[in-house]
PDB file of C-alpha atoms in Angstrom:
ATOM      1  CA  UNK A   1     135.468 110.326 100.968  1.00 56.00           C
ATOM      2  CA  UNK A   2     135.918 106.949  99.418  1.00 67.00           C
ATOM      3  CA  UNK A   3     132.870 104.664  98.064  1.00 72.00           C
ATOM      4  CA  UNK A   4     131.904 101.375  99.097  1.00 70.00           C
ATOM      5  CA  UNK A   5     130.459  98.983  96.960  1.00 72.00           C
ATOM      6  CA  UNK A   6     128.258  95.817  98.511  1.00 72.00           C
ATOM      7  CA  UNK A   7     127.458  93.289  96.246  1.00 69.00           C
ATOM      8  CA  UNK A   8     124.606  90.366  97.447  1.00 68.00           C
ATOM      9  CA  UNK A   9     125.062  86.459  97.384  1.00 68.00           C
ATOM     10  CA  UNK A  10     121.996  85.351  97.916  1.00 70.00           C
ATOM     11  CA  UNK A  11     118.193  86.962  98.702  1.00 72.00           C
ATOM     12  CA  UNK A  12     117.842  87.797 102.602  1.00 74.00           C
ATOM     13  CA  UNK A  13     118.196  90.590 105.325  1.00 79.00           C
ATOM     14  CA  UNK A  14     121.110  91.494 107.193  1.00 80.00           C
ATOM     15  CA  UNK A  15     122.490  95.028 108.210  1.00 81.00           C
ATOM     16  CA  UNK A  16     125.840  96.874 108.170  1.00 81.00           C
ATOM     17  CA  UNK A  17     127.516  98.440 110.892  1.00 85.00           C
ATOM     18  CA  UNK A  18     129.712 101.447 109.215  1.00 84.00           C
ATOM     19  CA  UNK A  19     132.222 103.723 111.708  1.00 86.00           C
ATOM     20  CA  UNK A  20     134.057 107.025 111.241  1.00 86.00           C
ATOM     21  CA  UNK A  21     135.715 107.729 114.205  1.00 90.00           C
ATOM     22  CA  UNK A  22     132.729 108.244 117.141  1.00 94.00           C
ATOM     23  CA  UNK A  23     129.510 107.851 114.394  1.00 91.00           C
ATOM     24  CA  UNK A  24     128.070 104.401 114.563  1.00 91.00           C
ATOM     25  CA  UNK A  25     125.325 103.886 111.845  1.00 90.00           C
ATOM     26  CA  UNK A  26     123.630 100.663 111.235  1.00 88.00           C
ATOM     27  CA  UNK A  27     122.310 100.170 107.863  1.00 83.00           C
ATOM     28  CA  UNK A  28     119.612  97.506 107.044  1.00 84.00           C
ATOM     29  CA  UNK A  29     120.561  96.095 103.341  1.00 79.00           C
ATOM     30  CA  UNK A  30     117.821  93.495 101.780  1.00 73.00           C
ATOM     31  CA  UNK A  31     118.983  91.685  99.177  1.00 71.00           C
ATOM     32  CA  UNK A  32     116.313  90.413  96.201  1.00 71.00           C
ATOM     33  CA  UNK A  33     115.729  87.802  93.940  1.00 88.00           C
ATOM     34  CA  UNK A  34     116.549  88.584  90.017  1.00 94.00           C
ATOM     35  CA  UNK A  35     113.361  87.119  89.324  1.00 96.00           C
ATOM     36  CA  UNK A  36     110.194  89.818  89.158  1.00 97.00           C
ATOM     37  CA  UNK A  37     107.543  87.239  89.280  1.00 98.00           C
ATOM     38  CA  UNK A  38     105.083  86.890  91.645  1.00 98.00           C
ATOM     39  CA  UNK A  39     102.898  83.650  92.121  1.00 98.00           C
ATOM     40  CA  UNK A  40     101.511  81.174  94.494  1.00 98.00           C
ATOM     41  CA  UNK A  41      98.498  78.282  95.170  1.00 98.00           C
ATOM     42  CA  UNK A  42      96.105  78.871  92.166  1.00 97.00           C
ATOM     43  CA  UNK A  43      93.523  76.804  90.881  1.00 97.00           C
ATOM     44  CA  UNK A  44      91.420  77.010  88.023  1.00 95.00           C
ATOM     45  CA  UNK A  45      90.262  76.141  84.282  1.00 96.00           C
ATOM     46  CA  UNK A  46      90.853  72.408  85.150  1.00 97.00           C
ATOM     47  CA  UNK A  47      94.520  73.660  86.555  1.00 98.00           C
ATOM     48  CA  UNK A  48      95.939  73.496  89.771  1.00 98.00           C
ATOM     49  CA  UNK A  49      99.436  75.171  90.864  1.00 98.00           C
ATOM     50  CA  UNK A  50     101.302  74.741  94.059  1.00 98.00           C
ATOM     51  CA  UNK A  51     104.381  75.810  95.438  1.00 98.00           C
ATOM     52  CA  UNK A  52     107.118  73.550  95.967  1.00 98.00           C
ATOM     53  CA  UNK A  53     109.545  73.642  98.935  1.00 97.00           C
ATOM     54  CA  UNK A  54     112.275  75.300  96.277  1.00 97.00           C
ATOM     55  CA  UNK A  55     110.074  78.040  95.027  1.00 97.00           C
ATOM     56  CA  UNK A  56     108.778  76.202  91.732  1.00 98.00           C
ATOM     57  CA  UNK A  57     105.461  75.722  90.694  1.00 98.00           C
ATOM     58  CA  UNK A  58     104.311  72.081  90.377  1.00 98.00           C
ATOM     59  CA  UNK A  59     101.037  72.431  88.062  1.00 98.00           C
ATOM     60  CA  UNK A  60      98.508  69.181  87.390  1.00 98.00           C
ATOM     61  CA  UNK A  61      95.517  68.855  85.947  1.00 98.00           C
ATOM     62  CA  UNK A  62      94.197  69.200  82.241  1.00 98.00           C
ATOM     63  CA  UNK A  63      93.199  72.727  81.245  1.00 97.00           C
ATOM     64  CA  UNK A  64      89.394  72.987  80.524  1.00 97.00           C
ATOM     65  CA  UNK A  65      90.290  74.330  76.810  1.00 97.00           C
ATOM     66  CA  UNK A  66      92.587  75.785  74.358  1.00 97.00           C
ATOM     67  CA  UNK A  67      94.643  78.524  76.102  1.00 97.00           C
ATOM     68  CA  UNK A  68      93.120  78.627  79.268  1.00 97.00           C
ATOM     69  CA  UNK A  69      95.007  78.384  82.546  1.00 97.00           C
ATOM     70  CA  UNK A  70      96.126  80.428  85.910  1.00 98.00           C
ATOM     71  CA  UNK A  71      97.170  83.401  86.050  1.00 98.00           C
ATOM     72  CA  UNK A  72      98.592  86.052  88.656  1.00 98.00           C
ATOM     73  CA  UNK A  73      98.118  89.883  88.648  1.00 98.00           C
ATOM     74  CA  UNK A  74     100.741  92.106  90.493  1.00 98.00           C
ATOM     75  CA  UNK A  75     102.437  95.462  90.462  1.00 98.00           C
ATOM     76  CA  UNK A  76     105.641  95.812  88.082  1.00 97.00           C
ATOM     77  CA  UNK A  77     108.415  96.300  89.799  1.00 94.00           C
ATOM     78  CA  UNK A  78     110.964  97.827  86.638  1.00 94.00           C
ATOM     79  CA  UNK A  79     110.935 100.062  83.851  1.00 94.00           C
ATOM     80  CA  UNK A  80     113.172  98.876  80.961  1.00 96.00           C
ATOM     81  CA  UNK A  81     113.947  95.895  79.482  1.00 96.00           C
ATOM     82  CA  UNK A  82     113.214  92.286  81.013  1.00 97.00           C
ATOM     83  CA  UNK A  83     113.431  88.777  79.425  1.00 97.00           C
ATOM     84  CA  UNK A  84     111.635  85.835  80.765  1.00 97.00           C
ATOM     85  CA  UNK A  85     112.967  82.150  80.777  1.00 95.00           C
ATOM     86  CA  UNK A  86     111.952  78.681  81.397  1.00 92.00           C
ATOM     87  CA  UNK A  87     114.640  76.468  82.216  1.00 90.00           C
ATOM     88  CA  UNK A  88     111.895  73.599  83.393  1.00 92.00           C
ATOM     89  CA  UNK A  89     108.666  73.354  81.083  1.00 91.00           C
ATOM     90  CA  UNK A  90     105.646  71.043  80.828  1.00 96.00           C
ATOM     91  CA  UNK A  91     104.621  70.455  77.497  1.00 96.00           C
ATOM     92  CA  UNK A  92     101.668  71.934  75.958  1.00 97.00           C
ATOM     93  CA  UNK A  93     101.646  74.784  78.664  1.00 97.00           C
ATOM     94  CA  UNK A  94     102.826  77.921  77.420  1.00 96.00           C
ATOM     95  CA  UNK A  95     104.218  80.667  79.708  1.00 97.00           C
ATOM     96  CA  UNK A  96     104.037  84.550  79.295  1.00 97.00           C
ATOM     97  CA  UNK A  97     103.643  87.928  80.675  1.00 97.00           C
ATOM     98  CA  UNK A  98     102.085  90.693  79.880  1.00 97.00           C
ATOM     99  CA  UNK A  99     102.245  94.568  80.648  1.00 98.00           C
ATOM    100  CA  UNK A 100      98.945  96.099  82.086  1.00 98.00           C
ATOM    101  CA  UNK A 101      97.695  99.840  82.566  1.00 97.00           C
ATOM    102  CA  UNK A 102      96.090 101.091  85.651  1.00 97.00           C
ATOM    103  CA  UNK A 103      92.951 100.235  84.351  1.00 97.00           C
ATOM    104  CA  UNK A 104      93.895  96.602  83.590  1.00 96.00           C
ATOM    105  CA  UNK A 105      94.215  96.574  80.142  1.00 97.00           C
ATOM    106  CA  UNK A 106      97.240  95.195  77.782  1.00 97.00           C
ATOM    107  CA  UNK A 107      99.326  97.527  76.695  1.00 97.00           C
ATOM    108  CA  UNK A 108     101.600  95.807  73.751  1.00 91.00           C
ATOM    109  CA  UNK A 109     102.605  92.752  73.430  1.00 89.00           C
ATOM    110  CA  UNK A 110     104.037  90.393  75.817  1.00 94.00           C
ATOM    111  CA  UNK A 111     107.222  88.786  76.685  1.00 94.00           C
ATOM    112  CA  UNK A 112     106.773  84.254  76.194  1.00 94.00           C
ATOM    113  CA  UNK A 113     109.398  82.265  77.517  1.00 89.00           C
ATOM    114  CA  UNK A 114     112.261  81.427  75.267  1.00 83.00           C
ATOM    115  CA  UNK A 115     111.319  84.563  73.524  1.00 81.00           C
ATOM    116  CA  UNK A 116     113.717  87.614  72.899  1.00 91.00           C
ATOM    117  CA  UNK A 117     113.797  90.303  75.732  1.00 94.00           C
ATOM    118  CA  UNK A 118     111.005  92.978  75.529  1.00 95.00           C
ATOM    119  CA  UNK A 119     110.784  96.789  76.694  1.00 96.00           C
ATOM    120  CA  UNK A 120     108.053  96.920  79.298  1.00 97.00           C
ATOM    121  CA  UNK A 121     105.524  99.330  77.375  1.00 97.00           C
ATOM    122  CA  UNK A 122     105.094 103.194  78.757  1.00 96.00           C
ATOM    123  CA  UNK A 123     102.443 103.108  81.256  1.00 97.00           C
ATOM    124  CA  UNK A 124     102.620  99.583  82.973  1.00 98.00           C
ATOM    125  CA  UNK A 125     101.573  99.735  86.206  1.00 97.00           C
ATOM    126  CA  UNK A 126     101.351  95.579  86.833  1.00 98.00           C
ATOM    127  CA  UNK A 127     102.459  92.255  84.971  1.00 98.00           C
ATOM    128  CA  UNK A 128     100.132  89.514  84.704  1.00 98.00           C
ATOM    129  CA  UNK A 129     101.703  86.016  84.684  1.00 98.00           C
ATOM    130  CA  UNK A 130      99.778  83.388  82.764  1.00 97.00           C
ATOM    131  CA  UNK A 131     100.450  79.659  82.272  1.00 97.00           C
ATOM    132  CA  UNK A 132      97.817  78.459  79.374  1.00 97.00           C
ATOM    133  CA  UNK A 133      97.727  75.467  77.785  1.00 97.00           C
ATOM    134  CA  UNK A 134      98.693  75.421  73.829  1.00 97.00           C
ATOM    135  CA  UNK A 135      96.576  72.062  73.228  1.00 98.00           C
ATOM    136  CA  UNK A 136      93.616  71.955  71.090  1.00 97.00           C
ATOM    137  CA  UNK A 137      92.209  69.006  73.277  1.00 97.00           C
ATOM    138  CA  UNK A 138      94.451  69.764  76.528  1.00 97.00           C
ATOM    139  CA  UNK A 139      95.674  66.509  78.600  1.00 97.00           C
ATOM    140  CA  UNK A 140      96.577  65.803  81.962  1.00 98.00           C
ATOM    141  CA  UNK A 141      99.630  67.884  83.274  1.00 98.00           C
ATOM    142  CA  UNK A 142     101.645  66.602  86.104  1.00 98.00           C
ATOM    143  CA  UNK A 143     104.733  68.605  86.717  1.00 98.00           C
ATOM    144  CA  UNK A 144     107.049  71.659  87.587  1.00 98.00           C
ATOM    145  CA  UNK A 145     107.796  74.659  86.144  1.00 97.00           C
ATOM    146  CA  UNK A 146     110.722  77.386  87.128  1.00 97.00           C
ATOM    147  CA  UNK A 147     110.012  80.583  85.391  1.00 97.00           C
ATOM    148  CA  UNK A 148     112.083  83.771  85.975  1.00 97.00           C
ATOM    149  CA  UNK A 149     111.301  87.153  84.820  1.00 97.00           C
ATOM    150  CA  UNK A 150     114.320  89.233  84.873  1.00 96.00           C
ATOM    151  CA  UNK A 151     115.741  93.083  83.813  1.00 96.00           C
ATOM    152  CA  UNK A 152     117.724  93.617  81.120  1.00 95.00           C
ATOM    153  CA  UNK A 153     118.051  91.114  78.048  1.00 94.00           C
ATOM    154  CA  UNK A 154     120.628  88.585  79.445  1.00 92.00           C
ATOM    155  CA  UNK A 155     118.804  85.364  81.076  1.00 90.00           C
ATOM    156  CA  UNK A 156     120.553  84.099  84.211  1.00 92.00           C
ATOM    157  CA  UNK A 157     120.364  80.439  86.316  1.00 93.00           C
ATOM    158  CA  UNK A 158     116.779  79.982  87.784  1.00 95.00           C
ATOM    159  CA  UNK A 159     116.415  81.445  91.613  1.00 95.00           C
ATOM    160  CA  UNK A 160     113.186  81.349  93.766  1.00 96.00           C
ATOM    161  CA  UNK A 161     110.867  84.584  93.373  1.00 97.00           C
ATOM    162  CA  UNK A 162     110.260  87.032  96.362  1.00 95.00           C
ATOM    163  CA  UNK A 163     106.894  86.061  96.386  1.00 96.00           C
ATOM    164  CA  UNK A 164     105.579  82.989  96.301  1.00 97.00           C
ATOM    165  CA  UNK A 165     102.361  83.254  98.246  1.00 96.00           C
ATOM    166  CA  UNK A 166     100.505  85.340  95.898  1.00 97.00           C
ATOM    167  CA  UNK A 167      96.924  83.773  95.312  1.00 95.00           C
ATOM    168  CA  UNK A 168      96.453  83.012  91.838  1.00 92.00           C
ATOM    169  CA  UNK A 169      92.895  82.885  89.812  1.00 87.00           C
ATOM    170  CA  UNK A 170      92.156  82.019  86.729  1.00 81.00           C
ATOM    171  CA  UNK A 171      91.999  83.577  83.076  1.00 72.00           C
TER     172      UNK A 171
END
């Protein structure tokens, strides 16, 4: 029997229609994003997020203090090594995530944009994306952000998350 190997040009659903001799299957193939996160319309802390036609985040407002911001909880979806990069940024917001238990709280460290990559910690059962803002006296932001979260410890050209409806609060 030989092997087949299918490899996906962009996110979407299609199928496959494989024959030997008188079998017909159909197989369903869904092809994802790279990027892990998960965000959407948040508003909070002075901050408001929406999401642009693309898949970015456009973010205004001024943040109601030092480091806070929005943030979005949801379940990880690997086990290894991810690295998370910013190829769009808004000064004096900082962007992170980090590793959760079932119970909600950090486990380790996190992973920062422009950072190295970073083993997801034993135990993490969801990430939590944050955008803060790094200003002691934050001002008005007005602006868009593309941030991918990816597997493995190679950062590759921005594409639009899965998920982009996920309702964001605040930290």
């Amino acid at each position: 029997m030989g092997a087949l190997s299918i490899t996906g040009i962009k996110p979407g659903s299609t199928s496959l229609k494989l024959t030997a001799g008188k079998i017909t299957k159909t197989v369903p193939i869904t092809v994802l994003s790279r990027n892990l996160l998960s965000y959407g319309p948040a508003e909070g802390n002075g901050l408001t997020a929406t999401v642009n036609t693309d898949g970015s985040l456009h973010v205004t407002g001024a943040a109601a203090r030092q480091w806070a911001g929005l943030v979005w909880t949801f379940p990880c979806p690997v086990q290894g090594t991810v690295i998370l990069r910013s190829p769009t940024f808004i000064a004096g917001l900082n962007t992170s995530v980090k590793f959760l238990d079932a119970k909600g709280h950090q486990l380790g460290g996190q992973v920062t944009s422009g950072g190295n990559a970073v083993a997801i910690p034993a135990g993490t059962v969801s990430l939590r994306f944050e955008i803060l803002s790094s200003e002691a006296t934050p001002t008005a932001k007005d602006g868009d952000l593309r941030v991918q979260l990816e597997s493995g410890d190679t950062a590759h050209e921005w594409m639009r998350p899965d998920n982009t409806s996920l309702r964001g609060g605040m930290n």
